[in-house]
PDB file of C-alpha atoms in Angstrom:
ATOM      1  CA  MET B   1       0.000   0.000   0.000  1.00 84.00           C
ATOM      2  CA  LYS B   2       1.147   3.503  -0.734  1.00 91.00           C
ATOM      3  CA  ILE B   3      -0.558   6.609   0.622  1.00 94.00           C
ATOM      4  CA  ALA B   4      -0.267   9.683  -1.591  1.00 96.00           C
ATOM      5  CA  ASN B   5       1.706  12.606  -0.155  1.00 96.00           C
ATOM      6  CA  ASN B   6      -1.217  15.037  -0.441  1.00 96.00           C
ATOM      7  CA  ILE B   7      -3.288  12.770   1.818  1.00 97.00           C
ATOM      8  CA  LEU B   8      -0.464  12.502   4.349  1.00 97.00           C
ATOM      9  CA  LYS B   9      -0.002  16.281   4.213  1.00 97.00           C
ATOM     10  CA  TYR B  10      -3.674  16.778   5.052  1.00 97.00           C
ATOM     11  CA  TYR B  11      -3.546  14.441   8.053  1.00 96.00           C
ATOM     12  CA  LEU B  12      -0.250  15.924   9.285  1.00 97.00           C
ATOM     13  CA  ARG B  13      -1.443  19.548   9.126  1.00 97.00           C
ATOM     14  CA  ASN B  14      -1.364  19.831  12.961  1.00 96.00           C
ATOM     15  CA  VAL B  15       2.266  18.711  13.245  1.00 97.00           C
ATOM     16  CA  LEU B  16       5.347  20.915  13.557  1.00 98.00           C
ATOM     17  CA  PHE B  17       8.528  19.015  12.681  1.00 97.00           C
ATOM     18  CA  ILE B  18      11.986  19.702  14.092  1.00 97.00           C
ATOM     19  CA  THR B  19      14.758  17.854  12.287  1.00 94.00           C
ATOM     20  CA  GLY B  20      18.485  18.253  11.807  1.00 92.00           C
ATOM     21  CA  THR B  21      21.838  17.023  12.975  1.00 88.00           C
ATOM     22  CA  ALA B  22      22.880  15.586  16.314  1.00 85.00           C
ATOM     23  CA  TYR B  23      23.683  18.064  19.096  1.00 88.00           C
ATOM     24  CA  ALA B  24      21.771  20.910  17.438  1.00 92.00           C
ATOM     25  CA  GLY B  25      19.243  21.276  20.271  1.00 92.00           C
ATOM     26  CA  LYS B  26      16.236  19.640  18.568  1.00 93.00           C
ATOM     27  CA  SER B  27      15.045  17.812  21.679  1.00 92.00           C
ATOM     28  CA  THR B  28      15.454  20.887  23.852  1.00 94.00           C
ATOM     29  CA  MET B  29      13.619  23.107  21.362  1.00 96.00           C
ATOM     30  CA  ALA B  30      10.755  20.627  20.906  1.00 96.00           C
ATOM     31  CA  ALA B  31      10.280  20.352  24.679  1.00 96.00           C
ATOM     32  CA  MET B  32      10.348  24.135  25.142  1.00 97.00           C
ATOM     33  CA  LEU B  33       7.829  24.743  22.346  1.00 97.00           C
ATOM     34  CA  ALA B  34       5.521  22.022  23.676  1.00 97.00           C
ATOM     35  CA  GLU B  35       5.544  23.571  27.134  1.00 97.00           C
ATOM     36  CA  LYS B  36       5.168  27.179  25.999  1.00 97.00           C
ATOM     37  CA  TYR B  37       2.362  26.541  23.498  1.00 97.00           C
ATOM     38  CA  ASN B  38       0.663  23.536  25.152  1.00 96.00           C
ATOM     39  CA  LEU B  39       1.538  21.176  22.296  1.00 96.00           C
ATOM     40  CA  ILE B  40       1.764  17.417  22.391  1.00 94.00           C
ATOM     41  CA  HIS B  41       5.477  16.635  22.529  1.00 95.00           C
ATOM     42  CA  CYS B  42       6.785  13.712  20.499  1.00 92.00           C
ATOM     43  CA  GLY B  43      10.369  13.457  21.661  1.00 87.00           C
ATOM     44  CA  GLU B  44      13.262  11.701  20.010  1.00 82.00           C
ATOM     45  CA  ASN B  45      12.582   8.101  18.974  1.00 79.00           C
ATOM     46  CA  TYR B  46       8.824   8.241  19.508  1.00 77.00           C
ATOM     47  CA  HIS B  47       8.643   5.481  16.896  1.00 78.00           C
ATOM     48  CA  ALA B  48       9.866   3.174  19.679  1.00 76.00           C
ATOM     49  CA  SER B  49       6.306   3.165  21.046  1.00 76.00           C
ATOM     50  CA  MET B  50       5.578   0.536  18.374  1.00 79.00           C
ATOM     51  CA  PRO B  51       5.585  -2.876  20.101  1.00 82.00           C
ATOM     52  CA  ALA B  52       8.784  -4.701  19.125  1.00 84.00           C
ATOM     53  CA  GLU B  53       6.889  -7.880  18.258  1.00 87.00           C
ATOM     54  CA  ILE B  54       5.107  -6.013  15.435  1.00 91.00           C
ATOM     55  CA  LEU B  55       8.403  -5.311  13.647  1.00 93.00           C
ATOM     56  CA  THR B  56       9.767  -8.008  11.335  1.00 94.00           C
ATOM     57  CA  VAL B  57      13.281  -8.569  10.075  1.00 95.00           C
ATOM     58  CA  GLU B  58      11.916  -8.821   6.528  1.00 96.00           C
ATOM     59  CA  GLN B  59      10.111  -5.458   6.606  1.00 95.00           C
ATOM     60  CA  GLN B  60      12.180  -3.498   9.169  1.00 95.00           C
ATOM     61  CA  PRO B  61      15.668  -5.076   9.079  1.00 96.00           C
ATOM     62  CA  ASN B  62      17.409  -1.972  10.441  1.00 95.00           C
ATOM     63  CA  LEU B  63      15.015  -1.496  13.364  1.00 94.00           C
ATOM     64  CA  CYS B  64      15.393  -5.226  14.115  1.00 94.00           C
ATOM     65  CA  TYR B  65      19.207  -5.153  13.905  1.00 95.00           C
ATOM     66  CA  PHE B  66      19.746  -5.633  17.645  1.00 92.00           C
ATOM     67  CA  ARG B  67      17.688  -8.852  17.511  1.00 93.00           C
ATOM     68  CA  ILE B  68      19.837 -10.371  14.778  1.00 93.00           C
ATOM     69  CA  MET B  69      23.342  -9.029  15.430  1.00 94.00           C
ATOM     70  CA  LYS B  70      25.939 -11.548  16.532  1.00 94.00           C
ATOM     71  CA  GLY B  71      27.136  -9.412  19.448  1.00 95.00           C
ATOM     72  CA  TRP B  72      28.197  -5.949  20.534  1.00 96.00           C
ATOM     73  CA  GLN B  73      31.643  -6.290  18.983  1.00 95.00           C
ATOM     74  CA  GLU B  74      29.927  -6.650  15.613  1.00 96.00           C
ATOM     75  CA  PHE B  75      28.034  -3.425  16.331  1.00 96.00           C
ATOM     76  CA  VAL B  76      31.025  -1.302  17.381  1.00 95.00           C
ATOM     77  CA  ASN B  77      33.312  -2.646  14.642  1.00 95.00           C
ATOM     78  CA  ARG B  78      31.099  -2.059  11.617  1.00 95.00           C
ATOM     79  CA  THR B  79      32.635   0.062   8.884  1.00 95.00           C
ATOM     80  CA  PRO B  80      31.495   3.689   8.664  1.00 95.00           C
ATOM     81  CA  GLU B  81      29.694   2.843   5.406  1.00 96.00           C
ATOM     82  CA  VAL B  82      27.764  -0.050   6.957  1.00 96.00           C
ATOM     83  CA  TYR B  83      26.926   2.101   9.995  1.00 94.00           C
ATOM     84  CA  CYS B  84      25.716   4.953   7.741  1.00 93.00           C
ATOM     85  CA  ASP B  85      23.540   2.558   5.727  1.00 96.00           C
ATOM     86  CA  TRP B  86      22.042   1.258   8.986  1.00 95.00           C
ATOM     87  CA  ILE B  87      21.297   4.774  10.271  1.00 92.00           C
ATOM     88  CA  GLU B  88      19.689   5.835   6.983  1.00 92.00           C
ATOM     89  CA  GLY B  89      17.741   2.578   6.684  1.00 95.00           C
ATOM     90  CA  GLY B  90      16.538   2.879  10.254  1.00 93.00           C
ATOM     91  CA  ALA B  91      15.383   6.443   9.613  1.00 90.00           C
ATOM     92  CA  ARG B  92      13.357   5.302   6.592  1.00 91.00           C
ATOM     93  CA  GLU B  93      11.772   2.447   8.528  1.00 93.00           C
ATOM     94  CA  ALA B  94      11.103   4.623  11.584  1.00 92.00           C
ATOM     95  CA  ALA B  95       9.546   7.320   9.364  1.00 92.00           C
ATOM     96  CA  GLU B  96       6.686   4.985   8.453  1.00 92.00           C
ATOM     97  CA  ILE B  97       5.946   4.358  12.119  1.00 92.00           C
ATOM     98  CA  GLU B  98       6.375   8.025  13.048  1.00 93.00           C
ATOM     99  CA  ILE B  99       3.991   9.193  10.334  1.00 94.00           C
ATOM    100  CA  ALA B 100       1.325   6.709  11.431  1.00 92.00           C
ATOM    101  CA  GLU B 101       1.844   7.699  15.077  1.00 92.00           C
ATOM    102  CA  LEU B 102       1.686  11.417  14.277  1.00 95.00           C
ATOM    103  CA  ILE B 103      -1.537  11.001  12.321  1.00 95.00           C
ATOM    104  CA  HIS B 104      -2.995   9.096  15.272  1.00 92.00           C
ATOM    105  CA  ARG B 105      -1.885  11.625  17.900  1.00 91.00           C
ATOM    106  CA  SER B 106      -2.535  14.844  15.981  1.00 92.00           C
ATOM    107  CA  GLN B 107      -6.264  14.629  15.375  1.00 89.00           C
ATOM    108  CA  GLY B 108      -7.639  17.733  17.039  1.00 88.00           C
ATOM    109  CA  ARG B 109      -4.342  18.699  18.739  1.00 92.00           C
ATOM    110  CA  LYS B 110      -1.153  20.439  17.658  1.00 96.00           C
ATOM    111  CA  ILE B 111       2.052  18.445  17.954  1.00 96.00           C
ATOM    112  CA  VAL B 112       5.728  19.295  17.920  1.00 97.00           C
ATOM    113  CA  ALA B 113       7.865  16.343  16.841  1.00 96.00           C
ATOM    114  CA  ASP B 114      11.608  15.853  17.225  1.00 95.00           C
ATOM    115  CA  THR B 115      12.003  13.687  14.152  1.00 93.00           C
ATOM    116  CA  ASN B 116      14.479  11.872  11.970  1.00 87.00           C
ATOM    117  CA  ILE B 117      12.075  11.650   9.046  1.00 91.00           C
ATOM    118  CA  PRO B 118      14.339  12.449   6.076  1.00 90.00           C
ATOM    119  CA  LEU B 119      14.047  16.086   5.004  1.00 92.00           C
ATOM    120  CA  LYS B 120      13.268  15.136   1.393  1.00 93.00           C
ATOM    121  CA  ASP B 121      10.236  13.228   2.697  1.00 94.00           C
ATOM    122  CA  LEU B 122       9.160  15.996   5.089  1.00 96.00           C
ATOM    123  CA  ALA B 123       9.191  18.467   2.196  1.00 96.00           C
ATOM    124  CA  GLN B 124       6.583  16.323   0.448  1.00 96.00           C
ATOM    125  CA  ILE B 125       4.248  15.732   3.403  1.00 97.00           C
ATOM    126  CA  ALA B 126       4.374  19.071   5.235  1.00 97.00           C
ATOM    127  CA  ASP B 127       4.306  22.751   4.321  1.00 97.00           C
ATOM    128  CA  TYR B 128       7.555  24.706   4.654  1.00 95.00           C
ATOM    129  CA  ASN B 129       6.196  26.585   7.692  1.00 96.00           C
ATOM    130  CA  GLN B 130       5.767  23.275   9.550  1.00 98.00           C
ATOM    131  CA  ILE B 131       9.447  22.310   9.332  1.00 98.00           C
ATOM    132  CA  ALA B 132      12.395  23.638  11.309  1.00 97.00           C
ATOM    133  CA  VAL B 133      15.898  22.391  10.552  1.00 97.00           C
ATOM    134  CA  MET B 134      18.517  22.753  13.276  1.00 96.00           C
ATOM    135  CA  LEU B 135      22.172  22.138  12.482  1.00 95.00           C
ATOM    136  CA  SER B 136      25.386  21.741  14.421  1.00 91.00           C
ATOM    137  CA  PRO B 137      28.917  21.056  13.230  1.00 92.00           C
ATOM    138  CA  GLN B 138      29.432  17.336  12.566  1.00 84.00           C
ATOM    139  CA  ALA B 139      32.497  17.391  14.803  1.00 86.00           C
ATOM    140  CA  MET B 140      30.239  18.041  17.805  1.00 86.00           C
ATOM    141  CA  SER B 141      28.530  14.668  17.571  1.00 82.00           C
ATOM    142  CA  VAL B 142      31.860  12.921  17.052  1.00 84.00           C
ATOM    143  CA  ASN B 143      33.783  14.767  19.759  1.00 84.00           C
ATOM    144  CA  TYR B 144      31.028  14.844  22.398  1.00 84.00           C
ATOM    145  CA  PHE B 145      29.188  11.557  21.745  1.00 85.00           C
ATOM    146  CA  PHE B 146      30.466   9.962  24.952  1.00 86.00           C
ATOM    147  CA  GLU B 147      30.298  13.172  27.027  1.00 84.00           C
ATOM    148  CA  ARG B 148      26.579  12.905  27.789  1.00 79.00           C
ATOM    149  CA  ASP B 149      25.520  11.020  30.901  1.00 79.00           C
ATOM    150  CA  ASP B 150      23.487   8.590  28.820  1.00 83.00           C
ATOM    151  CA  PRO B 151      23.442   4.910  29.891  1.00 89.00           C
ATOM    152  CA  GLU B 152      23.269   3.708  26.261  1.00 88.00           C
ATOM    153  CA  LYS B 153      26.326   5.735  25.225  1.00 89.00           C
ATOM    154  CA  LEU B 154      28.250   4.603  28.297  1.00 91.00           C
ATOM    155  CA  PHE B 155      27.388   0.990  27.439  1.00 94.00           C
ATOM    156  CA  ILE B 156      28.687   1.431  23.888  1.00 93.00           C
ATOM    157  CA  LYS B 157      31.899   2.996  25.184  1.00 94.00           C
ATOM    158  CA  GLU B 158      32.320   0.023  27.518  1.00 95.00           C
ATOM    159  CA  GLN B 159      31.915  -2.350  24.545  1.00 96.00           C
ATOM    160  CA  ILE B 160      34.518  -0.411  22.583  1.00 96.00           C
ATOM    161  CA  MET B 161      36.947  -0.666  25.483  1.00 96.00           C
ATOM    162  CA  GLN B 162      36.435  -4.467  25.507  1.00 96.00           C
ATOM    163  CA  ALA B 163      37.534  -4.778  21.870  1.00 95.00           C
ATOM    164  CA  LYS B 164      40.838  -6.460  20.976  1.00 95.00           C
ATOM    165  CA  GLU B 165      42.125  -3.082  19.743  1.00 95.00           C
ATOM    166  CA  PRO B 166      40.093  -0.478  21.708  1.00 95.00           C
ATOM    167  CA  GLU B 167      41.860   2.581  20.252  1.00 96.00           C
ATOM    168  CA  GLU B 168      41.384   1.304  16.696  1.00 96.00           C
ATOM    169  CA  THR B 169      37.763   0.411  17.419  1.00 96.00           C
ATOM    170  CA  MET B 170      37.140   3.877  18.912  1.00 94.00           C
ATOM    171  CA  GLU B 171      38.571   5.601  15.826  1.00 93.00           C
ATOM    172  CA  ASN B 172      36.477   3.382  13.547  1.00 93.00           C
ATOM    173  CA  PHE B 173      33.349   4.103  15.595  1.00 92.00           C
ATOM    174  CA  LYS B 174      34.008   7.847  15.482  1.00 90.00           C
ATOM    175  CA  ALA B 175      34.519   7.689  11.711  1.00 89.00           C
TER     176      ALA B 175
END
């Protein structure tokens, strides 16, 4: 099934999208706007509200990656190209869930969404005044990735340090 963009645009008319690069302040901005204007706030990764058992490896291989990976060393030692493909594939798969979730949540209420829906897709399903793009230098996400007190990031750093060549693995992961 394919839903035409003009239909999606109609059903997403109550949604404000904030997208952009890591460390640009998207989550902070979305939370502040939601509070100030009494909007429903869809924070980062709101697609994760989809029950995991609904996702299939055949239809959402990137979102199911952690179910099928051989171990954390596989994850931290992937090439930058494989990692990039996974991120982009996951964004495409998550976009389908996010769009369905936003249509569901936005009926009769305004929403602000911190989203990873690709910008080329947002431009087709939302008006320009519904989209804000926030950018930060790429070096910020590389240099400060492990600086945040985030249990997931600390876990990944721990896995990197357990590698046979931790320095090499860290440089590969940063790349």
